[in-house]
Coordinates of C-alpha atoms in Angstrom, one line a residue:
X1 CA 2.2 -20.1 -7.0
X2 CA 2.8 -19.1 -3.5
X3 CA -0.4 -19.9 -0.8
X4 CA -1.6 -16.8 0.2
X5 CA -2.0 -15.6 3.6
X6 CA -6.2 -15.5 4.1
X7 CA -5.8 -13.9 7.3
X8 CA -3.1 -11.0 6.2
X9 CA -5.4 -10.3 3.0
X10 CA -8.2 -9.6 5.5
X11 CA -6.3 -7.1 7.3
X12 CA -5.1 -5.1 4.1
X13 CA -9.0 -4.9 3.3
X14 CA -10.0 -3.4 6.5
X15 CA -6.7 -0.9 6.5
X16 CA -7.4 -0.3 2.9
X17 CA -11.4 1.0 4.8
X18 CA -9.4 3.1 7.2
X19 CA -7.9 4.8 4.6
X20 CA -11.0 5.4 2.5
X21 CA -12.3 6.7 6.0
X22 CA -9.5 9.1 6.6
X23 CA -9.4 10.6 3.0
X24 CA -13.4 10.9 4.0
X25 CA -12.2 14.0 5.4
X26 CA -12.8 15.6 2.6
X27 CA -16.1 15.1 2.3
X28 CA -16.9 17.2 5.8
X29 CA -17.2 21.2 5.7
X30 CA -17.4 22.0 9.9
X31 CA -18.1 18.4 11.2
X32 CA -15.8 16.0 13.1
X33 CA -14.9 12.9 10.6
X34 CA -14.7 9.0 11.2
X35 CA -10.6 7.9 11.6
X36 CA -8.9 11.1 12.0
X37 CA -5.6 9.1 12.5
X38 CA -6.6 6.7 9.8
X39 CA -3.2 8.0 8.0
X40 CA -1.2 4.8 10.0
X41 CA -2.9 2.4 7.5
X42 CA -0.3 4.0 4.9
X43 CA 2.2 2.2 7.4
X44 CA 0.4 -1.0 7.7
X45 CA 0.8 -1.3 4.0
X46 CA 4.1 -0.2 4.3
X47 CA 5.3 -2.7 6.4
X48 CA 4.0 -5.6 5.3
X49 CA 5.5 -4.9 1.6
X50 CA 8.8 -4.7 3.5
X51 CA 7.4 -8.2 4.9
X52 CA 6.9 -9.7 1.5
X53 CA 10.0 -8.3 -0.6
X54 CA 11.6 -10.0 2.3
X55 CA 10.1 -13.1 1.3
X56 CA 10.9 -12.9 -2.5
X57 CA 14.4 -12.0 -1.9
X58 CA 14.9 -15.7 0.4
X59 CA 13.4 -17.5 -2.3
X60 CA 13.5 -16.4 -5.5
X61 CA 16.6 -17.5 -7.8
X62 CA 19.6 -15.0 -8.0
X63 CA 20.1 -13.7 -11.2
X64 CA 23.3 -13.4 -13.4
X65 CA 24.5 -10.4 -11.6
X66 CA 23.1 -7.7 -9.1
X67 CA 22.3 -5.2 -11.8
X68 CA 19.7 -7.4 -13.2
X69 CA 18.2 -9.5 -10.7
X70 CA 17.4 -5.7 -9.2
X71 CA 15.7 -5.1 -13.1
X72 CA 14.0 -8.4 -12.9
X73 CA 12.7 -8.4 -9.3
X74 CA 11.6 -4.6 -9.9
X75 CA 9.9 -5.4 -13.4
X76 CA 8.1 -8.0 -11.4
X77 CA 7.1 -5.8 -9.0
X78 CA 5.4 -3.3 -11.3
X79 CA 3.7 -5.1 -13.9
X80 CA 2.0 -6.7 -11.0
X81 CA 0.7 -3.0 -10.1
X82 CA -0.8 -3.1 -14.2
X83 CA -2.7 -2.4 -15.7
X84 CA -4.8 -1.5 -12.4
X85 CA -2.8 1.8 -11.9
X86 CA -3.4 3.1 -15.4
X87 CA -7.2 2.3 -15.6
X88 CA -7.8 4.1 -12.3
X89 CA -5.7 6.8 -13.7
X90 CA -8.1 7.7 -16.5
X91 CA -10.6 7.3 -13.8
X92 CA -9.5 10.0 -12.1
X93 CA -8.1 12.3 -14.3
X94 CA -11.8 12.0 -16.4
X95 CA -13.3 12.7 -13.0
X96 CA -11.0 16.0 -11.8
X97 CA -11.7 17.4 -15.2
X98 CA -15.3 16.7 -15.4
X99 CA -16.0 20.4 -15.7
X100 CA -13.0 21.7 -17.6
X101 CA -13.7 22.9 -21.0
X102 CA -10.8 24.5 -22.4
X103 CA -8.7 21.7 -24.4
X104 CA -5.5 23.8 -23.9
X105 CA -6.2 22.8 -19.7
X106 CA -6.7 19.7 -20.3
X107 CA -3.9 18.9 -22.2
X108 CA -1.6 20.8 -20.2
X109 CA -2.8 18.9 -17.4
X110 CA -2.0 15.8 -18.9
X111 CA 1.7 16.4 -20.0
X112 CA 2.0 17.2 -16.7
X113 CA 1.0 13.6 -15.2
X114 CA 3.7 12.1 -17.2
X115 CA 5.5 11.8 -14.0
X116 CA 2.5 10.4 -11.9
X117 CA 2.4 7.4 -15.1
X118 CA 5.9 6.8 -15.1
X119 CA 5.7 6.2 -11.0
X120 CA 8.4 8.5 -10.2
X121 CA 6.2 11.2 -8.4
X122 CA 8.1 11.0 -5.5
X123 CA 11.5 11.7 -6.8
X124 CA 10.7 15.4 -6.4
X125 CA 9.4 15.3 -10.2
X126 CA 5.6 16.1 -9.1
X127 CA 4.2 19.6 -10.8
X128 CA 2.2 22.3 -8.4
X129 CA -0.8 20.9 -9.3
X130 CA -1.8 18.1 -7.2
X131 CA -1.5 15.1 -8.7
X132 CA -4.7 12.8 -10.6
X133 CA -4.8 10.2 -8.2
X134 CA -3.3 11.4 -4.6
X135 CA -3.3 7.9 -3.0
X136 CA -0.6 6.7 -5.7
X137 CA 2.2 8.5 -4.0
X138 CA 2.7 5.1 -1.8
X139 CA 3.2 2.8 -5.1
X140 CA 5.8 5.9 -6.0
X141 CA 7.3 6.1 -3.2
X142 CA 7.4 2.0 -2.1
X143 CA 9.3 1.4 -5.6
X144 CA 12.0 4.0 -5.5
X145 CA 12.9 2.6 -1.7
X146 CA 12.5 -1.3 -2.7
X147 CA 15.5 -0.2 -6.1
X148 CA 17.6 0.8 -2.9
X149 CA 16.8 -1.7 -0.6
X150 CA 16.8 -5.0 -3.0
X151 CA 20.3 -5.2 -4.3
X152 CA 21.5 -4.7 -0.6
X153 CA 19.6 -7.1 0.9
X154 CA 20.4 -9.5 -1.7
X155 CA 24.7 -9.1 -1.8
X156 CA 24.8 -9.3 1.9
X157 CA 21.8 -11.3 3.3
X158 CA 22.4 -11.8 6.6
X159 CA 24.2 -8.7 7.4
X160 CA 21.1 -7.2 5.5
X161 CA 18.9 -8.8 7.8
X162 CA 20.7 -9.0 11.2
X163 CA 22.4 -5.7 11.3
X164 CA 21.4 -3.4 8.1
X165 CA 18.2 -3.7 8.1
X166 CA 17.0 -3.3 12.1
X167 CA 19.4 -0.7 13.1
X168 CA 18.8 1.6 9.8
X169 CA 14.8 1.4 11.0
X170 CA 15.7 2.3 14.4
X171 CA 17.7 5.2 13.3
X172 CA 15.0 6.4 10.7
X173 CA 12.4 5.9 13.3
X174 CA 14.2 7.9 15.7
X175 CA 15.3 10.9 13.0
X176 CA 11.6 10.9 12.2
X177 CA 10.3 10.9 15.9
X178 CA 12.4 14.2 16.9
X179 CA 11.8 16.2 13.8
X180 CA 8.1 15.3 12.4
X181 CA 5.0 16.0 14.6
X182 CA 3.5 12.9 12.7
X183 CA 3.8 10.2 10.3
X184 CA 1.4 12.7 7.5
X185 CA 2.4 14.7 5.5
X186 CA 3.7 12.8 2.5
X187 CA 4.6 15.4 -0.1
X188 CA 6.7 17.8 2.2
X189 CA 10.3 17.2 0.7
X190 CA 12.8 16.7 3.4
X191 CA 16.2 17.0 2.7
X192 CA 16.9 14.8 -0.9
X193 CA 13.6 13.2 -0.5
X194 CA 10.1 14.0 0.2
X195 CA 8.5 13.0 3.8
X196 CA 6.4 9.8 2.3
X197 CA 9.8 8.2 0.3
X198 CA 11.4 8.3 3.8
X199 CA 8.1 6.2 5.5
X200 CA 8.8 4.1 3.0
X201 CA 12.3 3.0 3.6
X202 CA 11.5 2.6 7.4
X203 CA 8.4 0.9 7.2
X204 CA 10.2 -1.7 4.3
X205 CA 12.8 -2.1 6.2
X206 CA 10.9 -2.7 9.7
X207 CA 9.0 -5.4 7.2
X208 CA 12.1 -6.9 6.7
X209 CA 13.1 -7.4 10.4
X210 CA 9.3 -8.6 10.6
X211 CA 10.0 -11.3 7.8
X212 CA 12.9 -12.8 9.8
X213 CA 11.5 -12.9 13.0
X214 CA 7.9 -14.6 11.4
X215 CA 9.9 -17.4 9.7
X216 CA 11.8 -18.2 13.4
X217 CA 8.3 -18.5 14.6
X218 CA 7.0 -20.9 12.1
X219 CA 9.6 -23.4 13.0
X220 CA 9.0 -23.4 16.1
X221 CA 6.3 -25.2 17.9
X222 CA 4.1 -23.8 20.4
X223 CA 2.1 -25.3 22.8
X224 CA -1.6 -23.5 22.5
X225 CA -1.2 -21.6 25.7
X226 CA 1.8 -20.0 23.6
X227 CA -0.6 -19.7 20.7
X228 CA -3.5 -18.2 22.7
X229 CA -1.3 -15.6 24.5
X230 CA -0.4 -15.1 20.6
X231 CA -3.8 -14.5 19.4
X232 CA -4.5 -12.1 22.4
X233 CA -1.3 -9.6 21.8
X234 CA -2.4 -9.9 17.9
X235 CA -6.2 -9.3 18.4
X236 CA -5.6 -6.6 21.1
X237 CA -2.7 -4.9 19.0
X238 CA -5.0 -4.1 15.6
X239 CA -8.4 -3.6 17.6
X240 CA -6.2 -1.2 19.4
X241 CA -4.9 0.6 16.4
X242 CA -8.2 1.2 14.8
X243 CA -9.5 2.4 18.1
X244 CA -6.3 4.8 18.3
X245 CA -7.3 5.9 14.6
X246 CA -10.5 6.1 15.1
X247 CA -10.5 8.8 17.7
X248 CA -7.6 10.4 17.8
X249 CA -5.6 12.7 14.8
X250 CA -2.1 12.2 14.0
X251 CA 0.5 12.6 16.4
X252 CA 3.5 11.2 18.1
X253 CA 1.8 8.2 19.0
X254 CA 2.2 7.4 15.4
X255 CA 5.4 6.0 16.1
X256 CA 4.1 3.3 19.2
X257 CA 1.3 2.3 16.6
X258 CA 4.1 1.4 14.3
X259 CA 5.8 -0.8 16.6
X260 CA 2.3 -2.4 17.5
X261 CA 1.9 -2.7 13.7
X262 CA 5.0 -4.7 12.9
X263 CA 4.5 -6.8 16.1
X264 CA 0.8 -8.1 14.8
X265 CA 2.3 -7.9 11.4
X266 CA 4.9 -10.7 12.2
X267 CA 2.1 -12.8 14.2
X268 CA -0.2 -12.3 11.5
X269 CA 2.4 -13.4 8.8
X270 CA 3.8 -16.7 10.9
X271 CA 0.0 -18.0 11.3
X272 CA 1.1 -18.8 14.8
X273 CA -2.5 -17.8 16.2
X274 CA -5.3 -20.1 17.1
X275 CA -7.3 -18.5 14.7
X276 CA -4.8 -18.7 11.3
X277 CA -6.4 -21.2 9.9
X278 CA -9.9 -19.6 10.4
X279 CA -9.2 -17.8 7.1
X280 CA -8.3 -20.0 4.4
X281 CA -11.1 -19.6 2.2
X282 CA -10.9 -18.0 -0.9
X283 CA -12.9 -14.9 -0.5
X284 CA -10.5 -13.6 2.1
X285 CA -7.5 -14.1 -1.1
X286 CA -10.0 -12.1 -3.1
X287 CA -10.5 -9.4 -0.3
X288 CA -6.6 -8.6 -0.2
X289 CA -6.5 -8.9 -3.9
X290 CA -9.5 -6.3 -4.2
X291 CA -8.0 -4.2 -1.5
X292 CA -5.2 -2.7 -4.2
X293 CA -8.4 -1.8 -6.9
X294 CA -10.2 -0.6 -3.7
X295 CA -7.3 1.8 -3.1
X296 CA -7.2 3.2 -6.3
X297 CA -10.5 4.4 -7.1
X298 CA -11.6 6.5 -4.0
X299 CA -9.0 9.2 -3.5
X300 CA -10.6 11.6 -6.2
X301 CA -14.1 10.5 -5.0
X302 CA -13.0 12.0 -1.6
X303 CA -11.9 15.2 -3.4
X304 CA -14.8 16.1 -5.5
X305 CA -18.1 14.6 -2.9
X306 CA -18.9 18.0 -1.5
X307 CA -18.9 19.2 -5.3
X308 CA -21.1 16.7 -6.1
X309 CA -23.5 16.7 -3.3
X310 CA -23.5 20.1 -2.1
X311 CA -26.6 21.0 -0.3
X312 CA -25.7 17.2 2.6
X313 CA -23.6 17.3 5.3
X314 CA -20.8 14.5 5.8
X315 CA -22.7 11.8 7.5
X316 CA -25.2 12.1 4.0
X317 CA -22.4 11.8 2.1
X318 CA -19.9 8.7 3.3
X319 CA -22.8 6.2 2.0
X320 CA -22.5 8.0 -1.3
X321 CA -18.6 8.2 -1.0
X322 CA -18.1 4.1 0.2
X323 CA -20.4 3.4 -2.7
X324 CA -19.1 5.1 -5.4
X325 CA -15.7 4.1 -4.4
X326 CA -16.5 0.8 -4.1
X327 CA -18.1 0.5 -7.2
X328 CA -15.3 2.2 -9.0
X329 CA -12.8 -0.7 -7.0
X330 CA -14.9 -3.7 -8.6
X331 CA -14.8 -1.9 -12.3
X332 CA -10.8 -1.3 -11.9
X333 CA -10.2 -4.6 -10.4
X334 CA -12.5 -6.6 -12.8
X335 CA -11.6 -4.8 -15.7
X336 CA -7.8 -5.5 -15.3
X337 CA -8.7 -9.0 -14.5
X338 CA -9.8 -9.0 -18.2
X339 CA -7.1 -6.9 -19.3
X340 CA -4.8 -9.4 -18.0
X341 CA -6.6 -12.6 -19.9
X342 CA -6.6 -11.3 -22.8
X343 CA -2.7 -10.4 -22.6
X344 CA -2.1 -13.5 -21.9
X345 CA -3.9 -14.8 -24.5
X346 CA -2.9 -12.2 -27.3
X347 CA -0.3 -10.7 -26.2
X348 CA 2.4 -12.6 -27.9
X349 CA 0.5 -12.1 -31.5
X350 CA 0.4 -8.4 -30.7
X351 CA 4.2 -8.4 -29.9
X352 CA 4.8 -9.8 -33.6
X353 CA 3.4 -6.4 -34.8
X354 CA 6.2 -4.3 -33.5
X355 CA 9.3 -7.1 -32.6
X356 CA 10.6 -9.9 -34.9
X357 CA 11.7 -13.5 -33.0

């Protein structure tokens, strides 16, 4: 099992807050709202998945052929998203149709989230209707650009890494900067995919840039005037973004936060700061772990608030909205947790009910 990083977990929980922030949004009617520009977390995230597929593909062993190492790395990749998604899916969908009483609605509805449960929302295949659980679009889209990126980066490595990889995130970046206002937006479908599948391929592929210039850090050996001057750019660079966010909307500065991103990213990642080691204890592990439950259960909270609690204004309503969603993070993420256990315990019986050996 690899070490975690206690220091990057802690900064997926606190962009995984921005985010529940910005979708807080929803919850005001005329009034201003905390982290207008809190969409930039999405990148965060983004990035630091480019970061660790990076990782996986330098170490894990290569399968028989491309085809299936691919299948194997991306099988990996989503049963470790399990059985979260699915419980926080029946979540929502329970919670969007909360007052629905026709049957026919409901399961009309439901045949039309096949494509949100088979993850492949952001192939185009996503119905009028919004869908259950509007935050999964980044699982959707992450995927679909990892099945791309993966078998590329792992035929031609180096040139993947050296050439491929930095020069296709400068072009994308650049594409992006002269014909988007913003990085938001995610379901507008531009060209042959929508707006959020092509954030995804330039903030994995700025991850893996990240990855590669990280491990050149780590072997190096700093003096702690090198490692202070670290810690400042790294401190300074996220304080800086959640300032950004926090008082500004989306707009072309989306782009420089990006860069600032994948530069504290890659200090973060090394543990090159005087403070790396700060973080090692175990609640910080469970923090980014709880992050990815935390994610999925606030999104239709933030939808349905002002419903719910009609006659407060938005600064009544956030405690409601950070509790409720926070409650409904430590239900998904416990209740998988258990889920998983007894898999792994029974899950081999209950495969002998459908497959012989």
């Amino acid at each position: 099992m690899k070490k975690r990083s206690g220091n990057l977990d802690l900064m997926k929980f606190l962009f995984s807050l921005m985010i529940i922030f910005f979708h807080g949004k929803n919850l005001a009617t005329t009034e201003s709202y905390l982290f207008p520009g809190g969409s930039i977390a999405v990148e965060f995230f983004f990035v630091v998945s480019g970061v660790l597929m990076a990782r996986a593909a330098c170490t894990y062993q290569m399968q028989d052929n491309l085809g299936k190492d691919t299948f194997v790395f991306m099988k990996h990749k989503i049963s470790g998203l399990m059985p979260n998604y699915y419980i926080a899916f029946v979540i929502a969908f329970v919670v969007l149709h909360r007052n629905v009483r026709s049957l026919s609605v409901i399961f009309r509805d439901l045949v039309s989230s096949v494509w949100e449960l088979l993850l492949v929302i952001n192939t185009g295949l996503r119905p009028s209707r919004s869908v259950c659980n509007g935050p999964v679009w980044y699982m959707s889209a992450m995927l679909l650009a990892m099945c791309i990126i993966w078998p590329i980066m792992r035929k031609y490595k180096n040139t993947f890494f050296y050439v491929i990889a930095p020069i296709s995130a400068l072009f994308l970046m650049g594409i992006t900067f002269q014909n988007w206002t913003s990085f938001g937006g995610q379901s507008i479908w531009r060209g042959y995919m929508s707006k959020g599948t092509i954030r995804a391929f330039m903030g994995l592929l700025l991850g893996c840039v990240c990855y590669k210039i990280a491990e050149y850090l780590k072997q190096q050996k700093f003096t702690i005037l090198s490692r202070i001057l670290f810690s400042i750019v790294e401190f300074v660079g996220y304080v800086s973004i959640f300032v950004v966010s926090f008082i500004a909307g989306r707009g072309q500065m989306d782009w420089f936060e990006l860069i600032v991103l994948a530069i504290c990213i890659t200090i973060t990642y090394s543990n090159i700061s005087i403070w790396s080691d700060w973080f090692s204890h175990p609640f910080f592990n469970w923090l980014g772990v709880f992050s990815y439950s935390l994610y999925l259960g606030h999104g239709y909270w933030s939808n349905c608030m002002v419903d719910l609690f009609p006659t407060l204004n938005y600064w009544s309503r956030i405690p409601y909205y950070l509790l409720i969603s926070f409650a409904t993070g430590l239900f998904i993420h416990y209740s998988s947790l258990g889920l998983r256990r007894i898999w792994k315990s029974k899950g081999p019986q209950m495969k002998k009910l459908f497959v012989n050996d």
